mmCIF file with all atom_site columns, C-alpha atoms in Angstrom:
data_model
loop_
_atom_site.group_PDB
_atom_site.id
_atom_site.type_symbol
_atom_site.label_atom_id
_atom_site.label_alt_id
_atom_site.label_comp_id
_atom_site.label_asym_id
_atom_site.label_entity_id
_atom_site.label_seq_id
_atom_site.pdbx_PDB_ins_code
_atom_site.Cartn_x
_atom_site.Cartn_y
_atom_site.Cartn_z
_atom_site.occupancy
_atom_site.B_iso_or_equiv
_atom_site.pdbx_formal_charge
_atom_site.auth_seq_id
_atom_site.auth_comp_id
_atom_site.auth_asym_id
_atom_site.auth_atom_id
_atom_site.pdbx_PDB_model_num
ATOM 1   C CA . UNK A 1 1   ? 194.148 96.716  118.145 1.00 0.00 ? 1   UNK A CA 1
ATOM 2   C CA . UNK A 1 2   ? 191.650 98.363  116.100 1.00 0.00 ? 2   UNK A CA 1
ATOM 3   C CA . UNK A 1 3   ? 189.163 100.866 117.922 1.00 0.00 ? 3   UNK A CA 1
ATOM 4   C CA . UNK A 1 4   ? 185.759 100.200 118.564 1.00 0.00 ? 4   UNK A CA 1
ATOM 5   C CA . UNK A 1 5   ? 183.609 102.825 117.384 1.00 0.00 ? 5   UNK A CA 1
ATOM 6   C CA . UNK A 1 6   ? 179.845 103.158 118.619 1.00 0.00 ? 6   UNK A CA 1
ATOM 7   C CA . UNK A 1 7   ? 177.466 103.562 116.027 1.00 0.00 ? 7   UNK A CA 1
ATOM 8   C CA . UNK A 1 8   ? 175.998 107.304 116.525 1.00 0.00 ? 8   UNK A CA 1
ATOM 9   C CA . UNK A 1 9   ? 172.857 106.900 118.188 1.00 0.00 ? 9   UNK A CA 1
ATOM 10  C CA . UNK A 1 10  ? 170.083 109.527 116.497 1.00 0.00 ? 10  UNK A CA 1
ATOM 11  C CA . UNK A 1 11  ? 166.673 110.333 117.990 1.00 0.00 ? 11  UNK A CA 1
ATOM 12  C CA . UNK A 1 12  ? 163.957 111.343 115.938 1.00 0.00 ? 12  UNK A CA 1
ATOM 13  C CA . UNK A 1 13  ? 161.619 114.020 117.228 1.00 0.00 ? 13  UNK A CA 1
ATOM 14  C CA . UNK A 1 14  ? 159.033 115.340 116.249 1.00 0.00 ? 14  UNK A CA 1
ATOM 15  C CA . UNK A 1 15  ? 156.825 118.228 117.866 1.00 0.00 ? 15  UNK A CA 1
ATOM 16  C CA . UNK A 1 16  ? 153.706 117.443 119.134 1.00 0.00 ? 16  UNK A CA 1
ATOM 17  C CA . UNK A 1 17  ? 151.949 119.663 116.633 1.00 0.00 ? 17  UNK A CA 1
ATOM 18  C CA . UNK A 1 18  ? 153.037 117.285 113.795 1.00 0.00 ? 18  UNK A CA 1
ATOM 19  C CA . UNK A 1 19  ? 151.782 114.355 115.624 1.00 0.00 ? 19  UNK A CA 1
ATOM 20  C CA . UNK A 1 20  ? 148.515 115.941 116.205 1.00 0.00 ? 20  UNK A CA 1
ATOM 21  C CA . UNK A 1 21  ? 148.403 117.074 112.763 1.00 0.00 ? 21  UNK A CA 1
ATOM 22  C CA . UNK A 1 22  ? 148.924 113.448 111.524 1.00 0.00 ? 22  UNK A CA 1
ATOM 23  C CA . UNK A 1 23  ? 146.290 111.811 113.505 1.00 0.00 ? 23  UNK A CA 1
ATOM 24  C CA . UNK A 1 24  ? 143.744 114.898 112.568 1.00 0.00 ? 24  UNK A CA 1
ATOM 25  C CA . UNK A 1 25  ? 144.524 114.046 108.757 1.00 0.00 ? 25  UNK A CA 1
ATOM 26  C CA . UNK A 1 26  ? 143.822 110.285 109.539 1.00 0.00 ? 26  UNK A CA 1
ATOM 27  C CA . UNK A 1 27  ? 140.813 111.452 111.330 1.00 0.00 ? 27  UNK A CA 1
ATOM 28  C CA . UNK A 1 28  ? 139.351 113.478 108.403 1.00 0.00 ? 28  UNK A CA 1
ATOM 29  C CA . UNK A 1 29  ? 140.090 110.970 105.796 1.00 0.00 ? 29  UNK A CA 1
ATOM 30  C CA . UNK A 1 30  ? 138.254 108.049 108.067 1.00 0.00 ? 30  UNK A CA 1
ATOM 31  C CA . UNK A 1 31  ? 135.540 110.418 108.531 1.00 0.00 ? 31  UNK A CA 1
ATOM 32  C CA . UNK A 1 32  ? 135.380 110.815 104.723 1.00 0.00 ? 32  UNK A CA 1
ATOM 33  C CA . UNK A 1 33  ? 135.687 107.480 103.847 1.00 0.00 ? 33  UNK A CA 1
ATOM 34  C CA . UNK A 1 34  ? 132.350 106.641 106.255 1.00 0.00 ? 34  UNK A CA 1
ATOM 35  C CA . UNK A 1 35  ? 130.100 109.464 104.940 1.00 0.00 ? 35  UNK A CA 1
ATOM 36  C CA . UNK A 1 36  ? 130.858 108.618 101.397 1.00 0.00 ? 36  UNK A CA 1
ATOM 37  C CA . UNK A 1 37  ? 129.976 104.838 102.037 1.00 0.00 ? 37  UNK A CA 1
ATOM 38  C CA . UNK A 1 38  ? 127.005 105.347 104.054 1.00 0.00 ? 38  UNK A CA 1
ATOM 39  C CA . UNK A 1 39  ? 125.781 107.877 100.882 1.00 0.00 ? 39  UNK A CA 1
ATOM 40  C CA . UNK A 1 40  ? 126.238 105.117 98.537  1.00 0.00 ? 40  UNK A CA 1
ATOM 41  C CA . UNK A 1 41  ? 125.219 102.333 100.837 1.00 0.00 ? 41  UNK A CA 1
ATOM 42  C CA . UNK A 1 42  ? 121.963 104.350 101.392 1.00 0.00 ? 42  UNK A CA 1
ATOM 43  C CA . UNK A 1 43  ? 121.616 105.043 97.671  1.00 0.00 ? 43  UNK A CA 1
ATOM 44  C CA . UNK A 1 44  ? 121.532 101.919 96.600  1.00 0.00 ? 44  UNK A CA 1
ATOM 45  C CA . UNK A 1 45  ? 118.602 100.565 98.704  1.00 0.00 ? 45  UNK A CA 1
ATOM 46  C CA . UNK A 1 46  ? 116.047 103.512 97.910  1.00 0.00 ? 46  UNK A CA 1
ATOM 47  C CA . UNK A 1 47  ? 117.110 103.588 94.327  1.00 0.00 ? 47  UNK A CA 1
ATOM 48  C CA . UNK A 1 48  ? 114.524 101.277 92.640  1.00 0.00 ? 48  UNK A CA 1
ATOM 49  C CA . UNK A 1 49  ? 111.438 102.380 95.367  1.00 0.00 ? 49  UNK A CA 1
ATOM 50  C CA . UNK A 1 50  ? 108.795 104.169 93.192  1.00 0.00 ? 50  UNK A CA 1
ATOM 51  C CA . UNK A 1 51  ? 106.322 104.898 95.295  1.00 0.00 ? 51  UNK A CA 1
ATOM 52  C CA . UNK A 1 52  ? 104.536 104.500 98.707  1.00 0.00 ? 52  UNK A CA 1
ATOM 53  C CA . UNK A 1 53  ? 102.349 101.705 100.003 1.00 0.00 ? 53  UNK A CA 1
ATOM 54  C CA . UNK A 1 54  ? 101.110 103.870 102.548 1.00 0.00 ? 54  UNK A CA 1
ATOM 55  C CA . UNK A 1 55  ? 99.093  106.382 101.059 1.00 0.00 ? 55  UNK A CA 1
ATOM 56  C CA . UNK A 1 56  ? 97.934  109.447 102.688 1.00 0.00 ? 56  UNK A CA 1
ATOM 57  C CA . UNK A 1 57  ? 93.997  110.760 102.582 1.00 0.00 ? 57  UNK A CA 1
ATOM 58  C CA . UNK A 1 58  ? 93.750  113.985 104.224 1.00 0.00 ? 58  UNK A CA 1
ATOM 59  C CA . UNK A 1 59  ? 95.045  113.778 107.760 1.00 0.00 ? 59  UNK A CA 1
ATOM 60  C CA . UNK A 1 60  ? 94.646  109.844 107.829 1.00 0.00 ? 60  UNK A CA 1
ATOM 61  C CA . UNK A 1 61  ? 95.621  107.170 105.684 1.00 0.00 ? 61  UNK A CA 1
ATOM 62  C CA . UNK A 1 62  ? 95.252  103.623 103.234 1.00 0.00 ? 62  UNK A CA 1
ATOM 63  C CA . UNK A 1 63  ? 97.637  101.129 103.625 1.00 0.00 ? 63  UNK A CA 1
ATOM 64  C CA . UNK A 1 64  ? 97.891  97.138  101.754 1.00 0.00 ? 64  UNK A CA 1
ATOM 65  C CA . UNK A 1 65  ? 100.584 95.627  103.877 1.00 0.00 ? 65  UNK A CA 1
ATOM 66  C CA . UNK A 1 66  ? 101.461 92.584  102.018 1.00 0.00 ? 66  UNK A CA 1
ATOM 67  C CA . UNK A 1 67  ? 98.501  93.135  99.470  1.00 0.00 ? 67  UNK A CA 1
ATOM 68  C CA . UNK A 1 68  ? 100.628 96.268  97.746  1.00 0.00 ? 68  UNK A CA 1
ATOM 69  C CA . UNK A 1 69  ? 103.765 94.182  96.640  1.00 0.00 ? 69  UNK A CA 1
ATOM 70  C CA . UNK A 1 70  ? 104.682 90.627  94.319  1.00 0.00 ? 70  UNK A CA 1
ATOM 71  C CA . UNK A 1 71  ? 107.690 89.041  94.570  1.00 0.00 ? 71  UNK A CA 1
ATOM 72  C CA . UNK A 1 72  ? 109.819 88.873  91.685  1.00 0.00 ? 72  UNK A CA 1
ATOM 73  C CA . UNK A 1 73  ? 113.141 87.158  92.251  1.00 0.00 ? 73  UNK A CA 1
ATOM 74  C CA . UNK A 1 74  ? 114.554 88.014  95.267  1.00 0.00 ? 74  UNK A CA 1
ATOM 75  C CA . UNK A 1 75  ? 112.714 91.316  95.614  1.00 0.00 ? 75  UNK A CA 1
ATOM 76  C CA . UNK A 1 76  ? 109.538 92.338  97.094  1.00 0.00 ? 76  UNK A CA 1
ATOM 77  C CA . UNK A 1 77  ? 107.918 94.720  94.200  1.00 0.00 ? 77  UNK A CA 1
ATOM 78  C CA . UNK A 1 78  ? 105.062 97.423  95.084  1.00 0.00 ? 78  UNK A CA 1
ATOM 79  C CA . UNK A 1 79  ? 102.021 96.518  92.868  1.00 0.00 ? 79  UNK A CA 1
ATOM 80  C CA . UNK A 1 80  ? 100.365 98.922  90.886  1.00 0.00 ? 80  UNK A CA 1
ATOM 81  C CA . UNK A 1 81  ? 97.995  96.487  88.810  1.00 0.00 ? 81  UNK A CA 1
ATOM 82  C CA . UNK A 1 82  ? 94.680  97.887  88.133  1.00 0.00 ? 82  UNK A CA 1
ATOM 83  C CA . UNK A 1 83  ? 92.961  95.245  91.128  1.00 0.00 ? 83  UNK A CA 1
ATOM 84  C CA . UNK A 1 84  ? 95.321  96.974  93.771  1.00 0.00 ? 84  UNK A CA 1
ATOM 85  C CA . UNK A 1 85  ? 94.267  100.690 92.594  1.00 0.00 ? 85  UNK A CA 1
ATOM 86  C CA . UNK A 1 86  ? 90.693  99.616  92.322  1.00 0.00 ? 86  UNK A CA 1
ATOM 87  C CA . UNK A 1 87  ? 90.933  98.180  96.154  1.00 0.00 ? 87  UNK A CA 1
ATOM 88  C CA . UNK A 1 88  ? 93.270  102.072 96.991  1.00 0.00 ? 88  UNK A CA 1
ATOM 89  C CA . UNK A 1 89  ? 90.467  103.752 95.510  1.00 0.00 ? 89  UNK A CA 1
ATOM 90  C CA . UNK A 1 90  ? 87.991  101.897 97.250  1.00 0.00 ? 90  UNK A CA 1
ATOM 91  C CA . UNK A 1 91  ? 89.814  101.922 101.123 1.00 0.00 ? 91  UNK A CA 1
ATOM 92  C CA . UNK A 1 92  ? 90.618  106.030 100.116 1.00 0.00 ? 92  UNK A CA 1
ATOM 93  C CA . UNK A 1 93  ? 86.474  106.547 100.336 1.00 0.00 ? 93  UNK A CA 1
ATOM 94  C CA . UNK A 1 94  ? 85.745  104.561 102.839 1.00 0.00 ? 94  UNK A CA 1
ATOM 95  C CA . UNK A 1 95  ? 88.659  106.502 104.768 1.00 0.00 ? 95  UNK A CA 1
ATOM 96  C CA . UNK A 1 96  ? 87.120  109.867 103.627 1.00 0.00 ? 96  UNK A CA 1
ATOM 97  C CA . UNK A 1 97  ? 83.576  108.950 104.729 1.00 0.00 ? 97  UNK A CA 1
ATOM 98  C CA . UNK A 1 98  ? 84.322  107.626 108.046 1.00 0.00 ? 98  UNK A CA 1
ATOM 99  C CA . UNK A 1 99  ? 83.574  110.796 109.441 1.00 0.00 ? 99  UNK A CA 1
ATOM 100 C CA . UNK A 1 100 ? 86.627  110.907 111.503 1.00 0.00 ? 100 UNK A CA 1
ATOM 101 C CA . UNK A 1 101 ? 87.396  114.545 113.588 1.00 0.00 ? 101 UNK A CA 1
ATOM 102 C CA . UNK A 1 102 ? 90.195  116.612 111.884 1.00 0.00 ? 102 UNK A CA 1
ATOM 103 C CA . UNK A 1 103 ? 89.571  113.496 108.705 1.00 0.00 ? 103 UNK A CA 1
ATOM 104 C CA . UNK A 1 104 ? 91.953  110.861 110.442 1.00 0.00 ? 104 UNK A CA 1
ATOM 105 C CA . UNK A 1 105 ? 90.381  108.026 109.487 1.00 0.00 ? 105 UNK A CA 1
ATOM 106 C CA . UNK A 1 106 ? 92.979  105.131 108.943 1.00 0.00 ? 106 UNK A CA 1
ATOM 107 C CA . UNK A 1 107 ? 92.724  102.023 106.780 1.00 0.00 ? 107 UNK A CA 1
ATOM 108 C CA . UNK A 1 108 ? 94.774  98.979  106.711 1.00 0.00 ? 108 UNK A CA 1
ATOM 109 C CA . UNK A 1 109 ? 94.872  95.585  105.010 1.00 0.00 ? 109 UNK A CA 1
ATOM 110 C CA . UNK A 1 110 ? 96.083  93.379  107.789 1.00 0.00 ? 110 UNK A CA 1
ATOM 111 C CA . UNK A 1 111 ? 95.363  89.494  105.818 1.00 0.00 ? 111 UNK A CA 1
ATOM 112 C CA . UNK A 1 112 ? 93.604  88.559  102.666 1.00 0.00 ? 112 UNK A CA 1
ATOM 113 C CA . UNK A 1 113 ? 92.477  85.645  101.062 1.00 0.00 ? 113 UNK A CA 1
ATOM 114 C CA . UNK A 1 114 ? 94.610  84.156  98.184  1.00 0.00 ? 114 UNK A CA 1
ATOM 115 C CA . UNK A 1 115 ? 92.125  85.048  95.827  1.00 0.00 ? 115 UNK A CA 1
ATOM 116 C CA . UNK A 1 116 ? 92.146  88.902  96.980  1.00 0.00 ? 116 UNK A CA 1
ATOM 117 C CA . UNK A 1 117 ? 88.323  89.046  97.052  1.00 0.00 ? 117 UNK A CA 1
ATOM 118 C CA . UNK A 1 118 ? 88.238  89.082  101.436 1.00 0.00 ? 118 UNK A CA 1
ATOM 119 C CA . UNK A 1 119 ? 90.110  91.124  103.244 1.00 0.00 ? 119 UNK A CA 1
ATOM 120 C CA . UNK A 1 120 ? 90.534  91.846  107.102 1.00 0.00 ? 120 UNK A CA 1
ATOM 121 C CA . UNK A 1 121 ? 91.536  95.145  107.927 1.00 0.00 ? 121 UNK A CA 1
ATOM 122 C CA . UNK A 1 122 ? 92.154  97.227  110.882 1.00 0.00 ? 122 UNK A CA 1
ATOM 123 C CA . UNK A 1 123 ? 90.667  100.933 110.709 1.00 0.00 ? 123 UNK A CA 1
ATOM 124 C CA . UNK A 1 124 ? 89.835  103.392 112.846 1.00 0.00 ? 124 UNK A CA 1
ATOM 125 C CA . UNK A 1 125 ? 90.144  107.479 113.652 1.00 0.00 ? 125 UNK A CA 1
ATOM 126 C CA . UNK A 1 126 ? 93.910  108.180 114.004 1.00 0.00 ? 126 UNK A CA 1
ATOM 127 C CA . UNK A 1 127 ? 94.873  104.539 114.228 1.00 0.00 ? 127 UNK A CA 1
ATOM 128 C CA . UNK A 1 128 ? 93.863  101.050 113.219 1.00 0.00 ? 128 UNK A CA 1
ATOM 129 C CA . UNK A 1 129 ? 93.141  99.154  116.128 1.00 0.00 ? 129 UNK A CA 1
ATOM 130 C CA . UNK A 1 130 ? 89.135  98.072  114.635 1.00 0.00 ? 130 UNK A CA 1
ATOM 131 C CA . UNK A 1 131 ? 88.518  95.557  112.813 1.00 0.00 ? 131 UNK A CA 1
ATOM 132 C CA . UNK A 1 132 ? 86.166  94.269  109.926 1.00 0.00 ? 132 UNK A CA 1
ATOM 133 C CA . UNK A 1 133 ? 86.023  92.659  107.357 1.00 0.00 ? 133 UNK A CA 1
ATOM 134 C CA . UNK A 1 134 ? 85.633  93.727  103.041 1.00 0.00 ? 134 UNK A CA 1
ATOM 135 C CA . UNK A 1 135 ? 84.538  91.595  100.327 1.00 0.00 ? 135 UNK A CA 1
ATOM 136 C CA . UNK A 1 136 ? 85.036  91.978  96.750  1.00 0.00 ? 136 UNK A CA 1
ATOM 137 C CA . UNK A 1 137 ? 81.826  91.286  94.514  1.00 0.00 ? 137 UNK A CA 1
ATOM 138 C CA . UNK A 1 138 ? 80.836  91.468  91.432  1.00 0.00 ? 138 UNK A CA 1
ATOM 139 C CA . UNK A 1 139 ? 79.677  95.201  92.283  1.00 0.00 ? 139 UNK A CA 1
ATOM 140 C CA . UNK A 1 140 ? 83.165  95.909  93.655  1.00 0.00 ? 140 UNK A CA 1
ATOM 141 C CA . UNK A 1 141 ? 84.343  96.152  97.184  1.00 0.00 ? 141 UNK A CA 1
ATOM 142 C CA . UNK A 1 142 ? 82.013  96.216  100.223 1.00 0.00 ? 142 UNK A CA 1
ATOM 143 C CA . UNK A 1 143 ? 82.415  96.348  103.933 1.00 0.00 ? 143 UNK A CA 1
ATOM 144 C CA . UNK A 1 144 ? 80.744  93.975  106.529 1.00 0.00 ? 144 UNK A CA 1
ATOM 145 C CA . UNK A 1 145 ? 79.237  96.246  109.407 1.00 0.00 ? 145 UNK A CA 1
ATOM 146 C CA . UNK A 1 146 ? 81.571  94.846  112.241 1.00 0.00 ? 146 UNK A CA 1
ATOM 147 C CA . UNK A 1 147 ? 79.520  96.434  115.372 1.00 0.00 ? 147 UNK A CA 1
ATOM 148 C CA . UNK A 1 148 ? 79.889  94.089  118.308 1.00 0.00 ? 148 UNK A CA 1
ATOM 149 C CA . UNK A 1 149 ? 81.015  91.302  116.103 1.00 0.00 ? 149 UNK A CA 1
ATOM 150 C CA . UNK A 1 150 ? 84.579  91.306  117.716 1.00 0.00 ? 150 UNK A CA 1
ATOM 151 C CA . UNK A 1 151 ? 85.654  90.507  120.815 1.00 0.00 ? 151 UNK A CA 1
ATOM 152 C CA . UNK A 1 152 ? 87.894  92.442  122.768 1.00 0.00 ? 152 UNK A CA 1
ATOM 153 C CA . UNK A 1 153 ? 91.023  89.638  121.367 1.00 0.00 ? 153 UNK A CA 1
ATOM 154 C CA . UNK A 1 154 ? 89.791  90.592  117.910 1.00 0.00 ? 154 UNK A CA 1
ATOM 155 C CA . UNK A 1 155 ? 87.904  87.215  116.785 1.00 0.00 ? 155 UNK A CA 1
ATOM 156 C CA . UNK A 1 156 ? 85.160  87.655  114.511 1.00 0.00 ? 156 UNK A CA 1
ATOM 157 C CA . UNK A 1 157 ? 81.927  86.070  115.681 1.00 0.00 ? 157 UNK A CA 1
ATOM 158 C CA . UNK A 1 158 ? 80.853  82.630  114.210 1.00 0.00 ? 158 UNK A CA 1
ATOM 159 C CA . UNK A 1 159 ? 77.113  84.264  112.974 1.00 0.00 ? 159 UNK A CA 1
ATOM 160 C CA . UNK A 1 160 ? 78.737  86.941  111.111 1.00 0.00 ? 160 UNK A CA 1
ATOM 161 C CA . UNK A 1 161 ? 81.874  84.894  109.412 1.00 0.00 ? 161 UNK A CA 1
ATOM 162 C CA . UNK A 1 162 ? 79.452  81.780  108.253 1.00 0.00 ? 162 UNK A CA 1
ATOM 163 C CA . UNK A 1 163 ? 76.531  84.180  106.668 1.00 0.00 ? 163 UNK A CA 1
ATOM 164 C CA . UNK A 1 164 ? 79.037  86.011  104.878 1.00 0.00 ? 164 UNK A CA 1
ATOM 165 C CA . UNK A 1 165 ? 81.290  83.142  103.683 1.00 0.00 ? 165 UNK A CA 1
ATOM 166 C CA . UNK A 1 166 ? 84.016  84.573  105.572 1.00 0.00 ? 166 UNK A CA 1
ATOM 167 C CA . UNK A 1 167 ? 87.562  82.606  104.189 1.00 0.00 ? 167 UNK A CA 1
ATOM 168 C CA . UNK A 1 168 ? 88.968  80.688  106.706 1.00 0.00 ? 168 UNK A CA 1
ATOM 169 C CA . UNK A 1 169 ? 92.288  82.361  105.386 1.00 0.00 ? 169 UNK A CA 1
ATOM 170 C CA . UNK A 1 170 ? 91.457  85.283  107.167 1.00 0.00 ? 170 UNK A CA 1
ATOM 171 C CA . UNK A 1 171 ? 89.692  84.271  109.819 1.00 0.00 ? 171 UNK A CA 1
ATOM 172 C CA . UNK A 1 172 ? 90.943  80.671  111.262 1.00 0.00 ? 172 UNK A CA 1
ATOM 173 C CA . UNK A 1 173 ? 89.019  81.042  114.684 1.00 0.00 ? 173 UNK A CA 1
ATOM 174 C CA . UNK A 1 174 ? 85.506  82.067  115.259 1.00 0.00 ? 174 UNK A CA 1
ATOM 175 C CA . UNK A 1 175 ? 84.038  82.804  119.027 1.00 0.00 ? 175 UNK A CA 1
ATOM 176 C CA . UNK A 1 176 ? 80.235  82.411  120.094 1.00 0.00 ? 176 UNK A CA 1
ATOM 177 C CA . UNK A 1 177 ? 79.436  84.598  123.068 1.00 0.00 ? 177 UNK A CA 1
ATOM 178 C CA . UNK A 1 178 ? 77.523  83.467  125.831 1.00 0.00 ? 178 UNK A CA 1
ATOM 179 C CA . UNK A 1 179 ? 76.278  85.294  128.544 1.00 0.00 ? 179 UNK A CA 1
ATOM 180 C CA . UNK A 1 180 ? 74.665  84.819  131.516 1.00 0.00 ? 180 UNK A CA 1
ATOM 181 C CA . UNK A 1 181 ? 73.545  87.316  133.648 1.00 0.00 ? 181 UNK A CA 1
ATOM 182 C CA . UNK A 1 182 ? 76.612  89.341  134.413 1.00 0.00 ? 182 UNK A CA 1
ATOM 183 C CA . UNK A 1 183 ? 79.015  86.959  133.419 1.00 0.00 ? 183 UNK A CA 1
ATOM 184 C CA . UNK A 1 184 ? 80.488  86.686  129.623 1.00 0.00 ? 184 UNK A CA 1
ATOM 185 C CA . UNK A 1 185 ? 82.538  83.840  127.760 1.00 0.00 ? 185 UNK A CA 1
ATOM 186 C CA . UNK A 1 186 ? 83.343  82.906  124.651 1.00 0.00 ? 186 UNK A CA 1
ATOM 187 C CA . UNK A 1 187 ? 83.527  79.453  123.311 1.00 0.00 ? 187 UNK A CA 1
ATOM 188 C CA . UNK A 1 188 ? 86.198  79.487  120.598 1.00 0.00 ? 188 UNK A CA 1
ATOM 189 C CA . UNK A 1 189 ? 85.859  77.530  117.057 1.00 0.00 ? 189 UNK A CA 1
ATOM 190 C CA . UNK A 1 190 ? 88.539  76.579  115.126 1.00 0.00 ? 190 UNK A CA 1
ATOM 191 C CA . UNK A 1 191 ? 87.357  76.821  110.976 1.00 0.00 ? 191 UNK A CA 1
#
């Protein structure tokens, strides 16, 4: 009868400073491979910005929201037509005049009209939380005084938005207040 040899069992070992050496390479190269792709990644969506909406004046600023871009394609494009830079120029003076402590008097286009010739737009010192309105004529741009024509919710009075042809685009509800003796309410209008 024929002997039965055992196959010669061999164990592989390996010190624990190779195995720690091996996962730190696999570390590093993971690490790599996430920086580089997050570069490119983040290279790719700034690449075709020129410049800001959001323009600064002084210690405040002008901004056009929707107003500063066009849509081409699939892409939302920042405008630099001559109307938008007349309306920039415009919104930068009335920033700079607004007599603002430290000059941090902010501008903002928050709706227009499709034609571009009404705005509403928030302003204020440090922040945009007013609102009023800006029409374009054949003079150029002009604001409507907004004192006390706003109610606390932001809805433009009825008086002021009918006697300056306010767009119903920009302003879809009106309020009349009423008030008697202490007591104030609005009555809302829908345009």
């Amino acid at each position: 009868m024929a002997s039965k040899k055992k196959p010669a069992n061999f164990k592989v070992t390996k010190s624990k400073n190779e195995i720690m050496t091996a996962v730190l390479i696999g570390l590093v190269t993971t690490l790599i491979v996430i920086v580089i792709g997050v570069i490119l990644l983040h290279t790719n969506q700034t690449s075709d910005k020129t410049s800001q909406t959001v323009e600064k004046v002084d210690n405040g600023s002008v901004n056009l929201g929707s107003l500063g871009f066009r849509i081409e394609g699939d892409k939302a494009v920042i405008r630099n037509d001559s109307a938008t830079q007349e309306l920039r120029d415009f919104l930068k003076a009335d920033v700079k005049k607004s007599g603002c402590k430290g000059n941090n008097g902010v501008t903002a286009v928050i709706a227009h009209s499709q034609d571009e010739k009404q705005l509403l737009l928030g302003y204020g010192c440090g922040n945009s939380a007013a609102r009023m309105f800006a029409v374009k004529q054949d003079s150029g741009w002009k604001v409507i005084s907004p004192t006390n024509q706003f109610n606390l919710f932001d809805i433009p009075s009825c008086k002021m938005v009918d006697e300056n042809n306010i767009s119903n685009e920009i302003a879809p509800v009106c309020q009349n207040e009423k008030k008697v003796g202490d007591n104030l309410s609005y009555d809302y209008k829908i345009r």
